[in-house]
Coordinates of C-alpha atoms in Angstrom, one line a residue:
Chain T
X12 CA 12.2 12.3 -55.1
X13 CA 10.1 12.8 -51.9
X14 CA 9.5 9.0 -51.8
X15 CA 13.3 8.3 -52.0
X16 CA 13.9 10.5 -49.4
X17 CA 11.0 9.0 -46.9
X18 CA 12.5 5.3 -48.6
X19 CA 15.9 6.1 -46.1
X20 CA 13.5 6.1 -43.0
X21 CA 11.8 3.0 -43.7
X22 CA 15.2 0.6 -43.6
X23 CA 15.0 1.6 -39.8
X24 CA 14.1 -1.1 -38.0
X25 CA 10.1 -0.9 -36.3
X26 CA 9.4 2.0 -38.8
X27 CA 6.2 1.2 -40.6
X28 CA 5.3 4.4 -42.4
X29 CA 6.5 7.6 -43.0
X30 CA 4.8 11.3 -44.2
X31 CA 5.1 14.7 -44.9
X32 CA 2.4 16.6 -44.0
X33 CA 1.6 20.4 -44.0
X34 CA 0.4 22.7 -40.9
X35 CA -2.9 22.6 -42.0
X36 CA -3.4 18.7 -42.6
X37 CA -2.4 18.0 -45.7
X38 CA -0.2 15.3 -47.2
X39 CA 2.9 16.5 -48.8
X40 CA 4.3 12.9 -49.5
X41 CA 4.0 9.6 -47.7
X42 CA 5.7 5.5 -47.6
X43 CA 3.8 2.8 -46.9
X44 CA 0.7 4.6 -46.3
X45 CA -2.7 3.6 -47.5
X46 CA -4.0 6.0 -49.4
X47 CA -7.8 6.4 -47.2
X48 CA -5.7 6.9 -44.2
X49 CA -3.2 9.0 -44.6
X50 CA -5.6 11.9 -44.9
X51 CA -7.1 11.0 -41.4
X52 CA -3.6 10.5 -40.2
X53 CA -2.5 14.2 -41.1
X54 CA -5.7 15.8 -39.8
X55 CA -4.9 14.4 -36.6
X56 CA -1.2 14.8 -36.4
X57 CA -1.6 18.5 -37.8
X58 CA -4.2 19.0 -34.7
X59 CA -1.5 17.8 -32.4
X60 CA 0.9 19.9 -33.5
X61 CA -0.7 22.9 -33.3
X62 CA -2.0 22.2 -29.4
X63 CA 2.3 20.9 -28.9
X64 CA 3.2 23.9 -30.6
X65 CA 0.8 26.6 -27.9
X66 CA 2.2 24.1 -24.9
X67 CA 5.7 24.9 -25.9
X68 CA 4.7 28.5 -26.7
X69 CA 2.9 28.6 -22.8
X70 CA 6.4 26.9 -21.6
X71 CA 8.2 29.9 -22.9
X72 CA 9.6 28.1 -25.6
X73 CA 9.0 29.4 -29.5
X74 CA 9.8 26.2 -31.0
X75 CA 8.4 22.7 -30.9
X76 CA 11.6 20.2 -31.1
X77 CA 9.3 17.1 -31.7
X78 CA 6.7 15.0 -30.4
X79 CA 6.5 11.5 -29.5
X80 CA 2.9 9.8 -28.9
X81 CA 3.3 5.8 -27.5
X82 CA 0.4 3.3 -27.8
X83 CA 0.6 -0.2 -26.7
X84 CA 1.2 -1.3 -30.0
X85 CA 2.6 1.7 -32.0
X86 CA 4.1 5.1 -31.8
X87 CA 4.2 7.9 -33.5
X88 CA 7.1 10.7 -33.9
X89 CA 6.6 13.9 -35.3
X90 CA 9.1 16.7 -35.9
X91 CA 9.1 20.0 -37.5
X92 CA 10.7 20.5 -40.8
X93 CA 10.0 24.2 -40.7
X94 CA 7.3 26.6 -40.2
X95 CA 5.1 24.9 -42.3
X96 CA 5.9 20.9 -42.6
X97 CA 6.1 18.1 -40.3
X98 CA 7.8 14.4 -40.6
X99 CA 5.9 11.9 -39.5
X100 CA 6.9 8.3 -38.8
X101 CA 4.8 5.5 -37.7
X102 CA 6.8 2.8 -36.1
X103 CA 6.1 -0.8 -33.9
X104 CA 5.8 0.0 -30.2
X105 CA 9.2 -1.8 -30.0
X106 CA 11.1 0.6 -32.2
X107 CA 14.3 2.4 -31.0
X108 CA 12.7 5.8 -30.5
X109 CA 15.7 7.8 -29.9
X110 CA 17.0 6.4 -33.1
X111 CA 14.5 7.1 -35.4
X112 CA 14.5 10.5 -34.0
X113 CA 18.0 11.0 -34.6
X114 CA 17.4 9.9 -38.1
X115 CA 14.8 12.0 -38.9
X116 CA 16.4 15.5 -37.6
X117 CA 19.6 14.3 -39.3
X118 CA 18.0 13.7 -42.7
X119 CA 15.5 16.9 -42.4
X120 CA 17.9 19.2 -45.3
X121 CA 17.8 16.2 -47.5
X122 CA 14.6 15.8 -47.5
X123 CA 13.6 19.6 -47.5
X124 CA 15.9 19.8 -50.3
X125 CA 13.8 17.4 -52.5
X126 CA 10.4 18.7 -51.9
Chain D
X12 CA 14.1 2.8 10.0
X13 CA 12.7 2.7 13.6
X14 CA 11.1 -0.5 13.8
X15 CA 8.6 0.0 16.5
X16 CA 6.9 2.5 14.6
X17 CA 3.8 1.3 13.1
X18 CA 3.6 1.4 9.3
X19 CA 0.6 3.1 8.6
X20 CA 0.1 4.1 5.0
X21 CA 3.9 5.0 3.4
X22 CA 3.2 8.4 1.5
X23 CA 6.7 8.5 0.3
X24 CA 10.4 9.6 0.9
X25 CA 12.3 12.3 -0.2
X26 CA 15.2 14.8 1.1
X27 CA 14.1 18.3 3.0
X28 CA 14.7 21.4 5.0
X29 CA 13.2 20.3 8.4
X30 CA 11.4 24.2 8.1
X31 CA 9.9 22.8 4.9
X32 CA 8.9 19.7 6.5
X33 CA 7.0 21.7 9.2
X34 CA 5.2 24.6 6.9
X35 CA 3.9 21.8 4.2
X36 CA 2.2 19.1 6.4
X37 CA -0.7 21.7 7.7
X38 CA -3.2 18.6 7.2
X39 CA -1.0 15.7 7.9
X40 CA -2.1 13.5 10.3
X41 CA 1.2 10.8 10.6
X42 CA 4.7 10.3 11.5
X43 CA 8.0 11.8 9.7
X44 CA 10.6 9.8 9.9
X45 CA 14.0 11.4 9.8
X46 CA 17.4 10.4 9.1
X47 CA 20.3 12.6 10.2
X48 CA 23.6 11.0 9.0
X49 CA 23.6 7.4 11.6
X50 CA 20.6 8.5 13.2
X51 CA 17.0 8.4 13.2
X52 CA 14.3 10.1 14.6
X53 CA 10.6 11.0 14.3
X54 CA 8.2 13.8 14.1
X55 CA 4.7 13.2 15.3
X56 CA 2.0 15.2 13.7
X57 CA -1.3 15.5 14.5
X58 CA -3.6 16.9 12.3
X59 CA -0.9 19.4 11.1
X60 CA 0.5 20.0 14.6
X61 CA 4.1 18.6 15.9
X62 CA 3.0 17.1 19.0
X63 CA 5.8 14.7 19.7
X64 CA 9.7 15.1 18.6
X65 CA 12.5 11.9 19.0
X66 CA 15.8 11.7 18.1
X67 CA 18.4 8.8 18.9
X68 CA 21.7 8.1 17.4
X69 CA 23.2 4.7 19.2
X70 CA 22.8 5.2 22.8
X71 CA 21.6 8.4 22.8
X72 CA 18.2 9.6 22.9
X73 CA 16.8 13.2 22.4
X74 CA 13.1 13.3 23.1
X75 CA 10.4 17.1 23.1
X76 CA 12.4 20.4 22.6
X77 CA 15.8 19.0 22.7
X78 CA 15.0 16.5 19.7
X79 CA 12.9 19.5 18.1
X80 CA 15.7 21.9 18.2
X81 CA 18.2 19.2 16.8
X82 CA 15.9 18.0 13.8
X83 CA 15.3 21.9 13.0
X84 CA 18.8 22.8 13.4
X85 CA 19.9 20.8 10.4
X86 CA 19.9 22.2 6.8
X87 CA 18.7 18.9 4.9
X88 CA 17.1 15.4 6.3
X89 CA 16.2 12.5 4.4
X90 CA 12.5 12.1 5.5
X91 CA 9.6 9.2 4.9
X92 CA 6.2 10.0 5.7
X93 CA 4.1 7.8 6.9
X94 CA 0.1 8.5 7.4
X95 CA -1.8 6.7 10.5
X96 CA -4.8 6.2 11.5
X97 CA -5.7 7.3 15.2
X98 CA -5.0 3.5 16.5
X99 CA -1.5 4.0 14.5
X100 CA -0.8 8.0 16.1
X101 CA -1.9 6.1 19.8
X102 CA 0.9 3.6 19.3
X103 CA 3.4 5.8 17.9
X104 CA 2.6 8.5 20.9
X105 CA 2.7 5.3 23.7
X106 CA 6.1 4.4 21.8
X107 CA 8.1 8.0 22.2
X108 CA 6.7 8.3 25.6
X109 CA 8.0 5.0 26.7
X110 CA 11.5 6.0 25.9
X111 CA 13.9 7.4 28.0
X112 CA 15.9 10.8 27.4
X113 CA 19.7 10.5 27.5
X114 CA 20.7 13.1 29.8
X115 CA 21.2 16.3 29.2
X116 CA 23.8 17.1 26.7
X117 CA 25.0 19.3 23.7
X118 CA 23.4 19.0 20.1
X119 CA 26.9 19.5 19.3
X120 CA 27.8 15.7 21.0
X121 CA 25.2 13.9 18.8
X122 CA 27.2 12.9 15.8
X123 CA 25.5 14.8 13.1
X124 CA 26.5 14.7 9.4
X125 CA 27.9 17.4 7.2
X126 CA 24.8 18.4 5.7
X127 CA 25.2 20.7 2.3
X128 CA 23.7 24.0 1.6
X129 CA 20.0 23.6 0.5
X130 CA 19.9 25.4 -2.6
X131 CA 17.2 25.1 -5.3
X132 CA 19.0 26.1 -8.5
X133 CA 16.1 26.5 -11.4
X134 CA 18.0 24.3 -14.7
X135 CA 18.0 26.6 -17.9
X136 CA 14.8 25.2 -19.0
X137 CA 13.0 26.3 -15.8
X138 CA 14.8 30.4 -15.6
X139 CA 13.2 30.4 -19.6
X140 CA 9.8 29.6 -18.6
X141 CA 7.4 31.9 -18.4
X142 CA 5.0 30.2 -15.7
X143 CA 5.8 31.3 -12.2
X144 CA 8.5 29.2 -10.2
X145 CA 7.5 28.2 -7.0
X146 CA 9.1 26.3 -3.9
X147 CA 9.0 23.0 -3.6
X148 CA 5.4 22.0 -3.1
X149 CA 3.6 18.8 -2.2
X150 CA -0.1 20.0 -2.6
X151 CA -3.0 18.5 -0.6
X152 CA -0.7 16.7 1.3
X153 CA -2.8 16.9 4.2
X154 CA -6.4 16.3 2.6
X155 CA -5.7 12.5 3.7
X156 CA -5.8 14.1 7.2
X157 CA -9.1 14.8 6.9
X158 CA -10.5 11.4 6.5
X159 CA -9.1 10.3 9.2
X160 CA -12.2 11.0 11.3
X161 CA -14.0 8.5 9.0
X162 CA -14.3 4.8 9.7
X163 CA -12.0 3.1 7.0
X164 CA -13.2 -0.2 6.5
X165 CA -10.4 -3.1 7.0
X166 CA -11.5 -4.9 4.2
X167 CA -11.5 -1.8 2.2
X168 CA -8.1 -3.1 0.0
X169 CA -8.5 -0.9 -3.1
X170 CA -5.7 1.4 -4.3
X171 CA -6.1 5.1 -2.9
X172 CA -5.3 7.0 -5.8
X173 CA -3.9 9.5 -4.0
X174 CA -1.7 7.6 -1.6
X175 CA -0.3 6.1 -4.5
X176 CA -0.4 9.0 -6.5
X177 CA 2.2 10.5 -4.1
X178 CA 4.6 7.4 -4.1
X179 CA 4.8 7.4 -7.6
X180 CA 5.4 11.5 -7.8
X181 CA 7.9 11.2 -5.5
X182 CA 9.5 8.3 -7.2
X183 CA 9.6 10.4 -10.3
X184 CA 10.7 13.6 -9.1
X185 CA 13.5 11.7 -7.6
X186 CA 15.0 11.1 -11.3
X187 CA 17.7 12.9 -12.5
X188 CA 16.4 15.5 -14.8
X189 CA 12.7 15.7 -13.5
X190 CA 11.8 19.1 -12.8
X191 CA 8.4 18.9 -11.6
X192 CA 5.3 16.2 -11.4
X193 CA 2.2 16.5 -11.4
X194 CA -1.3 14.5 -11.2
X195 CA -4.5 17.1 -13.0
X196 CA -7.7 16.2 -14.2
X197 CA -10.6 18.2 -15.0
X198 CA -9.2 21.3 -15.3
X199 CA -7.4 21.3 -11.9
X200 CA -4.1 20.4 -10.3
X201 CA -5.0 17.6 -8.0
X202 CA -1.2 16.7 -6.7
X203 CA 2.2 18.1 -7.6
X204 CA 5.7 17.8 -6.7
X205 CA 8.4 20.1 -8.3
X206 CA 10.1 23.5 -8.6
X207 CA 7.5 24.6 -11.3
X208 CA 3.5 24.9 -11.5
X209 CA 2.4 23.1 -13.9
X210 CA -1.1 24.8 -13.2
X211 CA -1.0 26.8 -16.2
X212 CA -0.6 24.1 -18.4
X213 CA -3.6 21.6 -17.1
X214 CA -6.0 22.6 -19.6
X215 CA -4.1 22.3 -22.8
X216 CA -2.6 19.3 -21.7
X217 CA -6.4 18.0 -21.4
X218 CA -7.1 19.0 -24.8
X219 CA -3.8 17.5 -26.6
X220 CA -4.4 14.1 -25.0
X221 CA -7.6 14.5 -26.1
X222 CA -6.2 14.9 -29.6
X223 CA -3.5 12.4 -29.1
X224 CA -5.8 9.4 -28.3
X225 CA -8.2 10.4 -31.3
X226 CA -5.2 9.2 -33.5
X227 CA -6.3 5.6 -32.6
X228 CA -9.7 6.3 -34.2
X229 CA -7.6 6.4 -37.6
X230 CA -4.7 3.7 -37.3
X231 CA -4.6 0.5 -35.1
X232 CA -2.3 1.5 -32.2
X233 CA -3.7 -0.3 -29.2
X234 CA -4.6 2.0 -25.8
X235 CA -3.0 5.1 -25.4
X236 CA 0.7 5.2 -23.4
X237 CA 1.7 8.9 -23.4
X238 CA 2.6 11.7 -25.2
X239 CA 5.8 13.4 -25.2
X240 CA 6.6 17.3 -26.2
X241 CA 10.3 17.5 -27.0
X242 CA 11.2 21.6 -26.6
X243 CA 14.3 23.0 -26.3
X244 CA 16.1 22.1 -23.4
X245 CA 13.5 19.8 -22.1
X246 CA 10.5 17.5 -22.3
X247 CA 7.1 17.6 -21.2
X248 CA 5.3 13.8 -20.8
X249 CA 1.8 13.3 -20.3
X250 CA -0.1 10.5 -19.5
X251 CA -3.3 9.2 -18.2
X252 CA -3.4 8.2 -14.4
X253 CA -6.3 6.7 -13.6
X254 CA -8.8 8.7 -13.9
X255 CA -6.5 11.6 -14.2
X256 CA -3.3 12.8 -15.5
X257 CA 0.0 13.1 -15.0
X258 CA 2.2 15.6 -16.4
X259 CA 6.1 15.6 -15.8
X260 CA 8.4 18.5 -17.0
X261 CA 12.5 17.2 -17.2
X262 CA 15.7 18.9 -18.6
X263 CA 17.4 17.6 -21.6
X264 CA 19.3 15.7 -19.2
X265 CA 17.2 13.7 -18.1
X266 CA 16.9 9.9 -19.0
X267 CA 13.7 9.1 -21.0
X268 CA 13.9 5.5 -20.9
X269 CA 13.3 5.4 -17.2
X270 CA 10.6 7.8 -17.1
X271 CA 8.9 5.4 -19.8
X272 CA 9.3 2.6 -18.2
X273 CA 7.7 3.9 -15.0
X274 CA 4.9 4.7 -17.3
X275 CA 4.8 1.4 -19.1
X276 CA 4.6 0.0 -15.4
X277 CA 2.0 2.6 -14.6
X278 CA -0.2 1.4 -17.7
X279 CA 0.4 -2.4 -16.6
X280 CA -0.6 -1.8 -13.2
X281 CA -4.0 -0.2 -15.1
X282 CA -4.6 -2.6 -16.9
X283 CA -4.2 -5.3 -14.7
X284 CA -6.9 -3.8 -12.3
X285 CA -9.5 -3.1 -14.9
X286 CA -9.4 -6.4 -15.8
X287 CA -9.4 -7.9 -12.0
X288 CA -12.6 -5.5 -11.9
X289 CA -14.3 -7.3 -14.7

């Protein structure tokens, strides 16, 4: 059901992958993922989060809305689905950002509802 | 604006109090041009010292204490500073001091502009924050003063981080929605622009880009852009300069896509000279 969920982000055009992953590093659920990586993937995103999360927290600011890491060749967008999950996508450098964003705060309940 | 002044190095351009002008070039060793509604003028500083005022607007020409008093008297001036050399500051000095002062008149007669109420108003995201506001700051402004006494080789065509670093800040902060730029590195604030220090923020920052690039080590992403924090009522962007960093803090209101593609230009620009260095 997870999958299915994740599935909707994928028809987005540029978006390559997609994850759930846990505060502490682990994968929930992931699309189009290969299975060595995604492990690596959510160490480092769960690392980021945590550092975004004491930035915002220094800023005055209790909650992390998102973040948004740009290579040459790929990005990465990460939001909170609550305290303890984050929705990951990985899409083309090309990809409309403020889309995918859009899409993934938008389909946050439905996917929290089928974990 | 003013032709006959030399170029120099531009440092950048942006709109002022003339009192802030005065109290944040303590270094400066250069020329600050000034526009007042139709008219021009400039402040020559040397070393962090007015020592030459001109005003003209058509015909009329203000020139010492009358120009002084009638640059200082206005609330807000677009300004453009440009840093000389001492063969540049000898030029500009033989230049005022070959013009001749309209006589003596009224500020009152020089057609000045409306100029609003300079008011800094902290956005929502800033009044929540917990770091300390501060005024307005360009910091280190004059530390390109103090190689002035050292021979600057001609051929010497390089980019000078720091010059550029403040054409850039002040081409950011001039964005609607930026709140406050800044260039750090090694645990210290080397340049910033903005209603807000970032100061307290330089260290983390460090250690999430740190982070941020190691997610290349796992997937193939190509080099590192930047990295943007998305908080409630603002963003935070942080990318590699150079050597160093630069953070920029925005309202909600601000538009993203030109702030990446400054830094898309920025990482071009990087590129293009490591490669010319190879």
């Amino acid at each position: 059901m997870v999958k299915q969920a994740l599935q909707k982000l994928l028809v987005l055009d540029g978006v390559q992958s997609a994850m759930i992953i846990r505060k502490d590093g682990t994968v929930v659920g992931s699309v189009e993922v290969g299975e060595g990586d995604e492990e690596q993937i959510a160490a480092v995103v769960s690392f980021v989060m945590a550092e975004s999360s004491a930035m915002a927290t220094q800023l005055g600011k209790e909650n992390l809305s998102g973040i948004f890491v740009e290579f040459k060749e790929r990005a990465l967008i990460s939001v909170p689905l609550n305290d303890e999950l984050f929705l990951v996508i990985i899409a083309s450098a090309s990809a409309n950002i403020a889309q995918i964003s859009n899409e993934m705060k938008k389909n946050r309940e439905t996917i929290l509802s089928h974990l | 604006m003013i032709k006959e002044m030399p170029e120099g190095t531009p440092i950048g351009e942006m709109q002022s109090s003339p009192q802030w002008i005065l109290s944040h070039t303590v270094r400066f060793h250069g020329a600050v041009l000034v526009r007042i509604g139709e008219g021009e003028g400039v402040i020559l500083i040397d070393h962090g010292k007015p020592s030459a005022f001109f005003f003209r607007h058509g015909r009329q020409v203000l020139k010492g204490h009358a120009a002084s008093e009638y640059i200082r008297n206005q609330n807000l001036i677009d300004i453009s500073l440009r840093r000389y050399d001492d063969k540049d500051f000898r030029r500009a000095q033989n230049f005022i001091h070959s013009l001749e002062p309209s006589p003596p008149q009224k500020y009152s007669e020089m057609a000045g502009p409306e100029t609003p109420e300079y008011v800094i108003e902290a956005s929502p995201v800033v009044r929540d924050m917990k770091i300390p506001v501060r005024e307005v700051t360009v910091a280190h402004l004059g530390k390109t003063g103090e190689a002035d006494d050292e021979e600057e080789s001609e051929e010497s065509v390089g980019p000078d981080i720091e010059e550029v670093g403040k054409l850039l800040l002040g081409q950011i902060i001039k964005k609607k929605g930026v709140q406050a730029v800044s260039i750090f590195g090694r645990g210290t604030n080397v340049l910033s622009i903005g209603d807000v220090n970032l100061e307290a923020l330089v260290i983390l920052a460090e250690d999430m880009l740190q982070t941020a690039k190691n997610i290349s080590s796992v997937i193939d992403t190509g080099s590192f852009v930047h990295l943007t924090l998305q908080i409630p009522g603002g963003t935070v962007i942080i990318t590699p300069y150079y050597d160093e960093y630069l953070c920029i803090l925005t309202t909600s209101g601000v538009n993203l896509g030109q702030i990446r593609k400054i830094l898309r230009d920025i990482h071009a620009n990087q590129s293009n000279q490591e490669v010319k260095a190879e």
